[in-house]
JSON list of C-alpha atoms and ligand atoms in Angstrom, two decimals:
[
{"chain": "C", "resi": 194, "resn": "UNK", "atom": "CA", "xyz": [195.47, 131.15, -51.29]},
{"chain": "C", "resi": 195, "resn": "UNK", "atom": "CA", "xyz": [198.91, 133.64, -50.22]},
{"chain": "C", "resi": 196, "resn": "UNK", "atom": "CA", "xyz": [198.05, 137.71, -49.62]},
{"chain": "C", "resi": 197, "resn": "UNK", "atom": "CA", "xyz": [200.64, 140.23, -51.00]},
{"chain": "C", "resi": 198, "resn": "UNK", "atom": "CA", "xyz": [200.02, 143.71, -48.47]},
{"chain": "C", "resi": 199, "resn": "UNK", "atom": "CA", "xyz": [201.76, 146.65, -50.03]},
{"chain": "C", "resi": 200, "resn": "UNK", "atom": "CA", "xyz": [201.69, 149.77, -47.46]},
{"chain": "C", "resi": 201, "resn": "UNK", "atom": "CA", "xyz": [202.75, 152.20, -49.17]},
{"chain": "C", "resi": 202, "resn": "UNK", "atom": "CA", "xyz": [202.89, 154.34, -46.16]},
{"chain": "C", "resi": 203, "resn": "UNK", "atom": "CA", "xyz": [203.17, 158.01, -46.90]},
{"chain": "C", "resi": 204, "resn": "UNK", "atom": "CA", "xyz": [204.95, 157.85, -49.55]},
{"chain": "C", "resi": 205, "resn": "UNK", "atom": "CA", "xyz": [204.31, 158.31, -53.74]},
{"chain": "C", "resi": 206, "resn": "UNK", "atom": "CA", "xyz": [202.50, 161.63, -54.67]},
{"chain": "C", "resi": 207, "resn": "UNK", "atom": "CA", "xyz": [199.76, 162.06, -58.15]},
{"chain": "C", "resi": 208, "resn": "UNK", "atom": "CA", "xyz": [201.68, 161.10, -61.26]},
{"chain": "C", "resi": 209, "resn": "UNK", "atom": "CA", "xyz": [204.02, 158.45, -59.46]},
{"chain": "C", "resi": 210, "resn": "UNK", "atom": "CA", "xyz": [201.11, 155.89, -58.96]},
{"chain": "C", "resi": 211, "resn": "UNK", "atom": "CA", "xyz": [199.33, 157.00, -62.37]},
{"chain": "C", "resi": 212, "resn": "UNK", "atom": "CA", "xyz": [202.73, 155.42, -63.36]},
{"chain": "C", "resi": 213, "resn": "UNK", "atom": "CA", "xyz": [203.47, 153.28, -60.88]},
{"chain": "C", "resi": 214, "resn": "UNK", "atom": "CA", "xyz": [199.23, 151.64, -61.63]},
{"chain": "C", "resi": 215, "resn": "UNK", "atom": "CA", "xyz": [200.10, 151.70, -65.37]},
{"chain": "C", "resi": 216, "resn": "UNK", "atom": "CA", "xyz": [203.19, 148.99, -65.16]},
{"chain": "C", "resi": 217, "resn": "UNK", "atom": "CA", "xyz": [201.42, 147.13, -63.17]},
{"chain": "C", "resi": 218, "resn": "UNK", "atom": "CA", "xyz": [198.59, 146.62, -64.70]},
{"chain": "C", "resi": 219, "resn": "UNK", "atom": "CA", "xyz": [200.57, 144.55, -67.42]},
{"chain": "C", "resi": 220, "resn": "UNK", "atom": "CA", "xyz": [201.54, 142.34, -64.94]},
{"chain": "C", "resi": 221, "resn": "UNK", "atom": "CA", "xyz": [200.64, 138.82, -66.14]},
{"chain": "C", "resi": 222, "resn": "UNK", "atom": "CA", "xyz": [198.06, 138.23, -63.36]},
{"chain": "C", "resi": 223, "resn": "UNK", "atom": "CA", "xyz": [196.22, 134.68, -64.66]},
{"chain": "C", "resi": 224, "resn": "UNK", "atom": "CA", "xyz": [199.71, 133.65, -63.98]},
{"chain": "C", "resi": 225, "resn": "UNK", "atom": "CA", "xyz": [199.55, 134.87, -60.36]},
{"chain": "C", "resi": 226, "resn": "UNK", "atom": "CA", "xyz": [195.93, 134.75, -59.54]},
{"chain": "C", "resi": 227, "resn": "UNK", "atom": "CA", "xyz": [194.88, 131.41, -58.81]},
{"chain": "C", "resi": 228, "resn": "UNK", "atom": "CA", "xyz": [197.57, 131.97, -56.12]},
{"chain": "C", "resi": 229, "resn": "UNK", "atom": "CA", "xyz": [198.32, 134.87, -54.79]},
{"chain": "C", "resi": 230, "resn": "UNK", "atom": "CA", "xyz": [196.00, 138.31, -53.55]},
{"chain": "C", "resi": 231, "resn": "UNK", "atom": "CA", "xyz": [197.60, 141.12, -53.59]},
{"chain": "C", "resi": 232, "resn": "UNK", "atom": "CA", "xyz": [195.85, 143.71, -51.51]},
{"chain": "C", "resi": 233, "resn": "UNK", "atom": "CA", "xyz": [197.22, 147.17, -52.19]},
{"chain": "C", "resi": 234, "resn": "UNK", "atom": "CA", "xyz": [197.70, 150.08, -48.86]},
{"chain": "C", "resi": 235, "resn": "UNK", "atom": "CA", "xyz": [198.36, 154.27, -50.60]},
{"chain": "C", "resi": 236, "resn": "UNK", "atom": "CA", "xyz": [198.27, 157.15, -48.55]},
{"chain": "C", "resi": 237, "resn": "UNK", "atom": "CA", "xyz": [194.09, 158.66, -48.42]},
{"chain": "C", "resi": 238, "resn": "UNK", "atom": "CA", "xyz": [194.24, 161.65, -51.54]},
{"chain": "C", "resi": 239, "resn": "UNK", "atom": "CA", "xyz": [195.18, 158.74, -53.37]},
{"chain": "C", "resi": 240, "resn": "UNK", "atom": "CA", "xyz": [193.61, 155.80, -52.94]},
{"chain": "C", "resi": 241, "resn": "UNK", "atom": "CA", "xyz": [191.19, 156.51, -55.89]},
{"chain": "C", "resi": 242, "resn": "UNK", "atom": "CA", "xyz": [193.21, 156.40, -58.85]},
{"chain": "C", "resi": 243, "resn": "UNK", "atom": "CA", "xyz": [193.20, 152.90, -58.20]},
{"chain": "C", "resi": 244, "resn": "UNK", "atom": "CA", "xyz": [189.48, 152.31, -58.06]},
{"chain": "C", "resi": 245, "resn": "UNK", "atom": "CA", "xyz": [189.75, 151.41, -62.68]},
{"chain": "C", "resi": 246, "resn": "UNK", "atom": "CA", "xyz": [192.75, 149.17, -61.83]},
{"chain": "C", "resi": 247, "resn": "UNK", "atom": "CA", "xyz": [190.69, 146.69, -58.49]},
{"chain": "C", "resi": 248, "resn": "UNK", "atom": "CA", "xyz": [187.30, 147.09, -60.25]},
{"chain": "C", "resi": 249, "resn": "UNK", "atom": "CA", "xyz": [188.69, 145.66, -63.52]},
{"chain": "C", "resi": 250, "resn": "UNK", "atom": "CA", "xyz": [190.65, 142.99, -62.11]},
{"chain": "C", "resi": 251, "resn": "UNK", "atom": "CA", "xyz": [189.14, 140.19, -59.73]},
{"chain": "C", "resi": 252, "resn": "UNK", "atom": "CA", "xyz": [193.15, 139.39, -57.74]},
{"chain": "C", "resi": 253, "resn": "UNK", "atom": "CA", "xyz": [193.85, 142.87, -56.81]},
{"chain": "C", "resi": 254, "resn": "UNK", "atom": "CA", "xyz": [192.66, 145.09, -53.93]},
{"chain": "C", "resi": 255, "resn": "UNK", "atom": "CA", "xyz": [192.52, 148.11, -51.86]},
{"chain": "C", "resi": 256, "resn": "UNK", "atom": "CA", "xyz": [193.02, 148.73, -47.91]},
{"chain": "C", "resi": 257, "resn": "UNK", "atom": "CA", "xyz": [193.49, 152.22, -46.61]},
{"chain": "C", "resi": 258, "resn": "UNK", "atom": "CA", "xyz": [196.52, 152.29, -43.24]},
{"chain": "C", "resi": 259, "resn": "UNK", "atom": "CA", "xyz": [194.97, 154.08, -40.45]},
{"chain": "C", "resi": 260, "resn": "UNK", "atom": "CA", "xyz": [190.41, 154.73, -40.39]},
{"chain": "C", "resi": 261, "resn": "UNK", "atom": "CA", "xyz": [189.32, 156.80, -38.01]},
{"chain": "C", "resi": 262, "resn": "UNK", "atom": "CA", "xyz": [187.84, 155.77, -34.56]},
{"chain": "C", "resi": 263, "resn": "UNK", "atom": "CA", "xyz": [184.85, 158.32, -34.91]},
{"chain": "C", "resi": 264, "resn": "UNK", "atom": "CA", "xyz": [181.55, 158.00, -36.00]},
{"chain": "C", "resi": 265, "resn": "UNK", "atom": "CA", "xyz": [181.04, 160.86, -39.70]},
{"chain": "C", "resi": 266, "resn": "UNK", "atom": "CA", "xyz": [181.07, 164.70, -37.93]},
{"chain": "C", "resi": 267, "resn": "UNK", "atom": "CA", "xyz": [183.22, 167.51, -36.61]},
{"chain": "C", "resi": 268, "resn": "UNK", "atom": "CA", "xyz": [186.27, 165.46, -36.29]},
{"chain": "C", "resi": 269, "resn": "UNK", "atom": "CA", "xyz": [188.68, 168.12, -38.10]},
{"chain": "C", "resi": 270, "resn": "UNK", "atom": "CA", "xyz": [191.16, 165.93, -41.03]},
{"chain": "C", "resi": 271, "resn": "UNK", "atom": "CA", "xyz": [189.43, 162.06, -40.21]},
{"chain": "C", "resi": 272, "resn": "UNK", "atom": "CA", "xyz": [188.19, 159.51, -42.26]},
{"chain": "C", "resi": 273, "resn": "UNK", "atom": "CA", "xyz": [185.81, 157.21, -41.64]},
{"chain": "C", "resi": 274, "resn": "UNK", "atom": "CA", "xyz": [184.69, 154.15, -42.01]},
{"chain": "C", "resi": 275, "resn": "UNK", "atom": "CA", "xyz": [181.49, 155.47, -44.17]},
{"chain": "C", "resi": 276, "resn": "UNK", "atom": "CA", "xyz": [183.93, 157.14, -46.91]},
{"chain": "C", "resi": 277, "resn": "UNK", "atom": "CA", "xyz": [186.89, 154.54, -47.36]},
{"chain": "C", "resi": 278, "resn": "UNK", "atom": "CA", "xyz": [183.69, 151.41, -47.65]},
{"chain": "C", "resi": 279, "resn": "UNK", "atom": "CA", "xyz": [182.82, 153.09, -51.07]},
{"chain": "C", "resi": 280, "resn": "UNK", "atom": "CA", "xyz": [187.45, 152.48, -51.81]},
{"chain": "C", "resi": 281, "resn": "UNK", "atom": "CA", "xyz": [188.19, 150.25, -49.92]},
{"chain": "C", "resi": 282, "resn": "UNK", "atom": "CA", "xyz": [188.31, 146.09, -48.50]},
{"chain": "C", "resi": 283, "resn": "UNK", "atom": "CA", "xyz": [191.15, 146.35, -45.64]},
{"chain": "C", "resi": 284, "resn": "UNK", "atom": "CA", "xyz": [192.36, 149.04, -43.81]},
{"chain": "C", "resi": 285, "resn": "UNK", "atom": "CA", "xyz": [195.91, 148.31, -41.64]},
{"chain": "C", "resi": 286, "resn": "UNK", "atom": "CA", "xyz": [195.31, 148.85, -39.06]},
{"chain": "C", "resi": 287, "resn": "UNK", "atom": "CA", "xyz": [197.37, 149.73, -35.63]},
{"chain": "C", "resi": 288, "resn": "UNK", "atom": "CA", "xyz": [200.48, 149.71, -37.49]},
{"chain": "C", "resi": 289, "resn": "UNK", "atom": "CA", "xyz": [203.14, 149.75, -34.51]},
{"chain": "C", "resi": 290, "resn": "UNK", "atom": "CA", "xyz": [204.85, 152.84, -36.48]},
{"chain": "C", "resi": 291, "resn": "UNK", "atom": "CA", "xyz": [201.02, 154.42, -35.58]},
{"chain": "C", "resi": 292, "resn": "UNK", "atom": "CA", "xyz": [201.35, 153.39, -31.58]},
{"chain": "C", "resi": 293, "resn": "UNK", "atom": "CA", "xyz": [204.72, 154.56, -31.87]},
{"chain": "C", "resi": 294, "resn": "UNK", "atom": "CA", "xyz": [204.17, 157.95, -33.67]},
{"chain": "C", "resi": 295, "resn": "UNK", "atom": "CA", "xyz": [201.07, 159.41, -33.82]},
{"chain": "C", "resi": 296, "resn": "UNK", "atom": "CA", "xyz": [200.19, 157.73, -30.18]},
{"chain": "C", "resi": 297, "resn": "UNK", "atom": "CA", "xyz": [197.79, 154.77, -30.83]},
{"chain": "C", "resi": 298, "resn": "UNK", "atom": "CA", "xyz": [197.15, 153.23, -27.73]},
{"chain": "C", "resi": 299, "resn": "UNK", "atom": "CA", "xyz": [194.98, 149.58, -27.77]},
{"chain": "C", "resi": 300, "resn": "UNK", "atom": "CA", "xyz": [191.74, 151.03, -26.52]},
{"chain": "C", "resi": 301, "resn": "UNK", "atom": "CA", "xyz": [191.72, 153.34, -29.75]},
{"chain": "C", "resi": 302, "resn": "UNK", "atom": "CA", "xyz": [192.92, 150.16, -31.87]},
{"chain": "C", "resi": 303, "resn": "UNK", "atom": "CA", "xyz": [189.32, 148.20, -30.54]},
{"chain": "C", "resi": 304, "resn": "UNK", "atom": "CA", "xyz": [187.24, 151.50, -32.08]},
{"chain": "C", "resi": 305, "resn": "UNK", "atom": "CA", "xyz": [189.10, 152.01, -34.81]},
{"chain": "C", "resi": 306, "resn": "UNK", "atom": "CA", "xyz": [188.69, 147.37, -35.66]},
{"chain": "C", "resi": 307, "resn": "UNK", "atom": "CA", "xyz": [185.08, 148.19, -34.77]},
{"chain": "C", "resi": 308, "resn": "UNK", "atom": "CA", "xyz": [184.31, 151.35, -36.74]},
{"chain": "C", "resi": 309, "resn": "UNK", "atom": "CA", "xyz": [185.99, 149.42, -39.85]},
{"chain": "C", "resi": 310, "resn": "UNK", "atom": "CA", "xyz": [183.93, 145.90, -38.94]},
{"chain": "C", "resi": 311, "resn": "UNK", "atom": "CA", "xyz": [180.81, 148.85, -39.20]},
{"chain": "C", "resi": 312, "resn": "UNK", "atom": "CA", "xyz": [181.45, 148.45, -43.15]},
{"chain": "C", "resi": 313, "resn": "UNK", "atom": "CA", "xyz": [181.82, 145.46, -43.65]},
{"chain": "C", "resi": 314, "resn": "UNK", "atom": "CA", "xyz": [186.13, 146.44, -43.69]},
{"chain": "C", "resi": 315, "resn": "UNK", "atom": "CA", "xyz": [188.13, 144.15, -42.77]},
{"chain": "C", "resi": 316, "resn": "UNK", "atom": "CA", "xyz": [191.05, 144.43, -40.70]},
{"chain": "C", "resi": 317, "resn": "UNK", "atom": "CA", "xyz": [194.57, 143.46, -40.91]},
{"chain": "C", "resi": 318, "resn": "UNK", "atom": "CA", "xyz": [195.50, 143.74, -37.01]},
{"chain": "C", "resi": 319, "resn": "UNK", "atom": "CA", "xyz": [199.65, 144.88, -37.21]},
{"chain": "C", "resi": 320, "resn": "UNK", "atom": "CA", "xyz": [201.34, 143.11, -32.96]},
{"chain": "C", "resi": 321, "resn": "UNK", "atom": "CA", "xyz": [205.03, 142.98, -32.58]},
{"chain": "C", "resi": 322, "resn": "UNK", "atom": "CA", "xyz": [205.01, 141.43, -29.47]},
{"chain": "C", "resi": 323, "resn": "UNK", "atom": "CA", "xyz": [202.13, 139.18, -27.87]},
{"chain": "C", "resi": 324, "resn": "UNK", "atom": "CA", "xyz": [202.20, 142.13, -24.79]},
{"chain": "C", "resi": 325, "resn": "UNK", "atom": "CA", "xyz": [199.65, 143.74, -27.78]},
{"chain": "C", "resi": 326, "resn": "UNK", "atom": "CA", "xyz": [195.94, 142.95, -27.17]},
{"chain": "C", "resi": 327, "resn": "UNK", "atom": "CA", "xyz": [194.07, 141.35, -29.93]},
{"chain": "C", "resi": 328, "resn": "UNK", "atom": "CA", "xyz": [190.99, 142.43, -30.67]},
{"chain": "C", "resi": 329, "resn": "UNK", "atom": "CA", "xyz": [187.23, 139.08, -31.26]},
{"chain": "C", "resi": 330, "resn": "UNK", "atom": "CA", "xyz": [187.04, 138.45, -34.13]},
{"chain": "C", "resi": 331, "resn": "UNK", "atom": "CA", "xyz": [189.31, 139.78, -36.67]},
{"chain": "C", "resi": 332, "resn": "UNK", "atom": "CA", "xyz": [190.46, 138.19, -40.19]},
{"chain": "C", "resi": 333, "resn": "UNK", "atom": "CA", "xyz": [193.63, 139.12, -40.44]},
{"chain": "C", "resi": 334, "resn": "UNK", "atom": "CA", "xyz": [197.10, 139.41, -37.30]},
{"chain": "C", "resi": 335, "resn": "UNK", "atom": "CA", "xyz": [199.54, 140.78, -39.18]},
{"chain": "C", "resi": 336, "resn": "UNK", "atom": "CA", "xyz": [203.14, 139.78, -37.08]},
{"chain": "C", "resi": 337, "resn": "UNK", "atom": "CA", "xyz": [205.37, 142.98, -37.50]},
{"chain": "C", "resi": 338, "resn": "UNK", "atom": "CA", "xyz": [208.73, 142.70, -34.74]},
{"chain": "C", "resi": 339, "resn": "UNK", "atom": "CA", "xyz": [209.26, 146.51, -34.27]},
{"chain": "C", "resi": 340, "resn": "UNK", "atom": "CA", "xyz": [213.40, 144.98, -35.54]},
{"chain": "C", "resi": 341, "resn": "UNK", "atom": "CA", "xyz": [212.95, 144.47, -38.28]},
{"chain": "C", "resi": 342, "resn": "UNK", "atom": "CA", "xyz": [210.73, 147.46, -39.90]},
{"chain": "C", "resi": 343, "resn": "UNK", "atom": "CA", "xyz": [212.59, 150.32, -42.66]},
{"chain": "C", "resi": 344, "resn": "UNK", "atom": "CA", "xyz": [216.37, 147.45, -40.75]},
{"chain": "C", "resi": 345, "resn": "UNK", "atom": "CA", "xyz": [216.54, 145.19, -44.20]},
{"chain": "C", "resi": 346, "resn": "UNK", "atom": "CA", "xyz": [217.49, 143.27, -41.09]},
{"chain": "C", "resi": 347, "resn": "UNK", "atom": "CA", "xyz": [213.91, 140.41, -41.86]},
{"chain": "C", "resi": 348, "resn": "UNK", "atom": "CA", "xyz": [213.30, 138.19, -39.27]},
{"chain": "C", "resi": 349, "resn": "UNK", "atom": "CA", "xyz": [213.94, 134.22, -39.88]},
{"chain": "C", "resi": 350, "resn": "UNK", "atom": "CA", "xyz": [210.81, 131.76, -40.99]},
{"chain": "C", "resi": 351, "resn": "UNK", "atom": "CA", "xyz": [210.50, 129.77, -37.78]},
{"chain": "C", "resi": 352, "resn": "UNK", "atom": "CA", "xyz": [210.85, 133.12, -35.43]},
{"chain": "C", "resi": 353, "resn": "UNK", "atom": "CA", "xyz": [207.98, 133.86, -37.09]},
{"chain": "C", "resi": 354, "resn": "UNK", "atom": "CA", "xyz": [205.93, 130.49, -37.00]},
{"chain": "C", "resi": 355, "resn": "UNK", "atom": "CA", "xyz": [207.42, 130.33, -32.89]},
{"chain": "C", "resi": 356, "resn": "UNK", "atom": "CA", "xyz": [205.19, 133.60, -32.93]},
{"chain": "C", "resi": 357, "resn": "UNK", "atom": "CA", "xyz": [201.86, 131.73, -33.35]},
{"chain": "C", "resi": 358, "resn": "UNK", "atom": "CA", "xyz": [202.68, 129.37, -32.43]},
{"chain": "C", "resi": 359, "resn": "UNK", "atom": "CA", "xyz": [202.36, 131.32, -28.75]},
{"chain": "C", "resi": 360, "resn": "UNK", "atom": "CA", "xyz": [199.34, 133.43, -30.08]},
{"chain": "C", "resi": 361, "resn": "UNK", "atom": "CA", "xyz": [197.27, 130.16, -30.48]},
{"chain": "C", "resi": 362, "resn": "UNK", "atom": "CA", "xyz": [195.07, 131.75, -32.90]},
{"chain": "C", "resi": 363, "resn": "UNK", "atom": "CA", "xyz": [191.92, 130.03, -34.54]},
{"chain": "C", "resi": 364, "resn": "UNK", "atom": "CA", "xyz": [192.51, 128.11, -38.03]},
{"chain": "C", "resi": 365, "resn": "UNK", "atom": "CA", "xyz": [190.97, 130.80, -39.18]},
{"chain": "C", "resi": 366, "resn": "UNK", "atom": "CA", "xyz": [192.50, 133.22, -39.47]},
{"chain": "C", "resi": 367, "resn": "UNK", "atom": "CA", "xyz": [195.44, 134.88, -41.52]},
{"chain": "C", "resi": 368, "resn": "UNK", "atom": "CA", "xyz": [198.82, 134.80, -40.13]},
{"chain": "C", "resi": 369, "resn": "UNK", "atom": "CA", "xyz": [200.26, 137.56, -42.59]},
{"chain": "C", "resi": 370, "resn": "UNK", "atom": "CA", "xyz": [204.15, 138.68, -41.43]},
{"chain": "C", "resi": 371, "resn": "UNK", "atom": "CA", "xyz": [206.03, 142.16, -41.86]},
{"chain": "C", "resi": 372, "resn": "UNK", "atom": "CA", "xyz": [209.53, 143.51, -41.67]},
{"chain": "C", "resi": 373, "resn": "UNK", "atom": "CA", "xyz": [211.66, 143.99, -44.55]},
{"chain": "C", "resi": 374, "resn": "UNK", "atom": "CA", "xyz": [210.76, 141.75, -47.48]},
{"chain": "C", "resi": 375, "resn": "UNK", "atom": "CA", "xyz": [211.58, 141.77, -50.57]},
{"chain": "C", "resi": 376, "resn": "UNK", "atom": "CA", "xyz": [211.11, 139.37, -53.79]},
{"chain": "C", "resi": 377, "resn": "UNK", "atom": "CA", "xyz": [214.98, 137.83, -52.53]},
{"chain": "C", "resi": 378, "resn": "UNK", "atom": "CA", "xyz": [213.53, 136.54, -49.45]},
{"chain": "C", "resi": 379, "resn": "UNK", "atom": "CA", "xyz": [210.22, 135.81, -49.77]},
{"chain": "C", "resi": 380, "resn": "UNK", "atom": "CA", "xyz": [210.15, 132.08, -50.19]},
{"chain": "C", "resi": 381, "resn": "UNK", "atom": "CA", "xyz": [211.44, 131.80, -47.50]},
{"chain": "C", "resi": 382, "resn": "UNK", "atom": "CA", "xyz": [208.44, 132.86, -45.59]},
{"chain": "C", "resi": 383, "resn": "UNK", "atom": "CA", "xyz": [205.65, 131.89, -48.39]},
{"chain": "C", "resi": 384, "resn": "UNK", "atom": "CA", "xyz": [207.07, 128.15, -48.82]},
{"chain": "C", "resi": 385, "resn": "UNK", "atom": "CA", "xyz": [205.47, 127.30, -44.97]},
{"chain": "C", "resi": 386, "resn": "UNK", "atom": "CA", "xyz": [201.73, 127.45, -44.71]},
{"chain": "C", "resi": 387, "resn": "UNK", "atom": "CA", "xyz": [201.41, 128.57, -41.26]},
{"chain": "C", "resi": 388, "resn": "UNK", "atom": "CA", "xyz": [201.70, 131.82, -43.05]},
{"chain": "C", "resi": 389, "resn": "UNK", "atom": "CA", "xyz": [199.45, 132.90, -46.03]},
{"chain": "C", "resi": 390, "resn": "UNK", "atom": "CA", "xyz": [200.92, 136.24, -46.60]},
{"chain": "C", "resi": 391, "resn": "UNK", "atom": "CA", "xyz": [202.77, 139.13, -45.89]},
{"chain": "C", "resi": 392, "resn": "UNK", "atom": "CA", "xyz": [203.25, 142.74, -45.46]},
{"chain": "C", "resi": 393, "resn": "UNK", "atom": "CA", "xyz": [205.64, 145.52, -47.05]},
{"chain": "C", "resi": 394, "resn": "UNK", "atom": "CA", "xyz": [206.69, 149.06, -46.98]},
{"chain": "C", "resi": 395, "resn": "UNK", "atom": "CA", "xyz": [209.64, 150.14, -48.73]},
{"chain": "C", "resi": 396, "resn": "UNK", "atom": "CA", "xyz": [210.17, 146.97, -51.52]},
{"chain": "C", "resi": 397, "resn": "UNK", "atom": "CA", "xyz": [206.29, 147.50, -52.49]},
{"chain": "C", "resi": 398, "resn": "UNK", "atom": "CA", "xyz": [206.76, 150.28, -54.12]},
{"chain": "C", "resi": 399, "resn": "UNK", "atom": "CA", "xyz": [208.59, 149.69, -56.62]},
{"chain": "C", "resi": 400, "resn": "UNK", "atom": "CA", "xyz": [205.27, 147.81, -59.16]},
{"chain": "C", "resi": 401, "resn": "UNK", "atom": "CA", "xyz": [207.44, 145.37, -60.45]},
{"chain": "C", "resi": 402, "resn": "UNK", "atom": "CA", "xyz": [209.61, 144.66, -57.24]},
{"chain": "C", "resi": 403, "resn": "UNK", "atom": "CA", "xyz": [206.16, 144.43, -55.96]},
{"chain": "C", "resi": 404, "resn": "UNK", "atom": "CA", "xyz": [204.39, 142.22, -58.81]},
{"chain": "C", "resi": 405, "resn": "UNK", "atom": "CA", "xyz": [208.05, 140.18, -57.95]},
{"chain": "C", "resi": 406, "resn": "UNK", "atom": "CA", "xyz": [206.95, 139.03, -54.45]},
{"chain": "C", "resi": 407, "resn": "UNK", "atom": "CA", "xyz": [203.82, 137.38, -55.39]},
{"chain": "C", "resi": 408, "resn": "UNK", "atom": "CA", "xyz": [204.87, 135.77, -58.89]},
{"chain": "C", "resi": 409, "resn": "UNK", "atom": "CA", "xyz": [208.11, 134.20, -56.80]},
{"chain": "C", "resi": 410, "resn": "UNK", "atom": "CA", "xyz": [205.93, 132.95, -55.18]},
{"chain": "C", "resi": 411, "resn": "UNK", "atom": "CA", "xyz": [204.92, 130.25, -57.42]},
{"chain": "C", "resi": 412, "resn": "UNK", "atom": "CA", "xyz": [208.06, 128.57, -58.64]},
{"chain": "H", "resi": 560, "resn": "PGA", "atom": "P1", "xyz": [208.91, 146.98, -44.91]},
{"chain": "H", "resi": 560, "resn": "PGA", "atom": "O1", "xyz": [208.40, 147.63, -43.66]},
{"chain": "H", "resi": 560, "resn": "PGA", "atom": "O2", "xyz": [208.63, 146.62, -45.92]},
{"chain": "H", "resi": 560, "resn": "PGA", "atom": "O3", "xyz": [209.99, 148.74, -45.23]},
{"chain": "H", "resi": 560, "resn": "PGA", "atom": "O4", "xyz": [210.05, 146.92, -43.55]},
{"chain": "H", "resi": 560, "resn": "PGA", "atom": "C1", "xyz": [207.31, 146.64, -43.15]},
{"chain": "H", "resi": 560, "resn": "PGA", "atom": "C2", "xyz": [206.01, 148.00, -43.16]},
{"chain": "H", "resi": 560, "resn": "PGA", "atom": "O5", "xyz": [205.60, 148.31, -41.66]},
{"chain": "H", "resi": 560, "resn": "PGA", "atom": "O6", "xyz": [204.84, 147.24, -42.56]}
]
């Protein structure tokens, strides 16, 4: 199974999301379901709009882009594990944009992983260099070199695989690449069995392109 993960970042609106869902739900998932699993990670307020789609379609799951490191309680603005567990199976944790703009530190990220795991939300843990430590018992690690994000300068698959070798991940961990992935360069990554999926930012905002990233892996 290959994982196509859409990270919408801080984009879209209620009406644009409804349109996105309408278009995406009409795609031919019979063609992709054996080999491709789509994981969509919209901004928090848009997550509930996907409830019907994921209920009807077993090859689509939902993820959040963040999760609180705290228990439920007096933490203004935080979105915690228990409320998210009703909606999502995954959570992106440690994206370089949050490390940079929200100043998220490794100890904080490790707490987020712990909170996610408590509610059986699977972290998709992002790192951009070997200096970023990995928490224990991860199932999904995403390598996202900062220079490749949003730049159109995707990192060649050979380098992505060489980075994986250095990490010495245990065999059961899914290794994801992210950084300027689109339907034109997807095969370069997913034709390798060392790469289990991709994290897609900009190109996931267009439902046709997002589906194509999945379907282009098949032929
Ligand atoms: P990009 O973003 O596909 O727009 O480069 C990837 C990411 O940041 O997850």
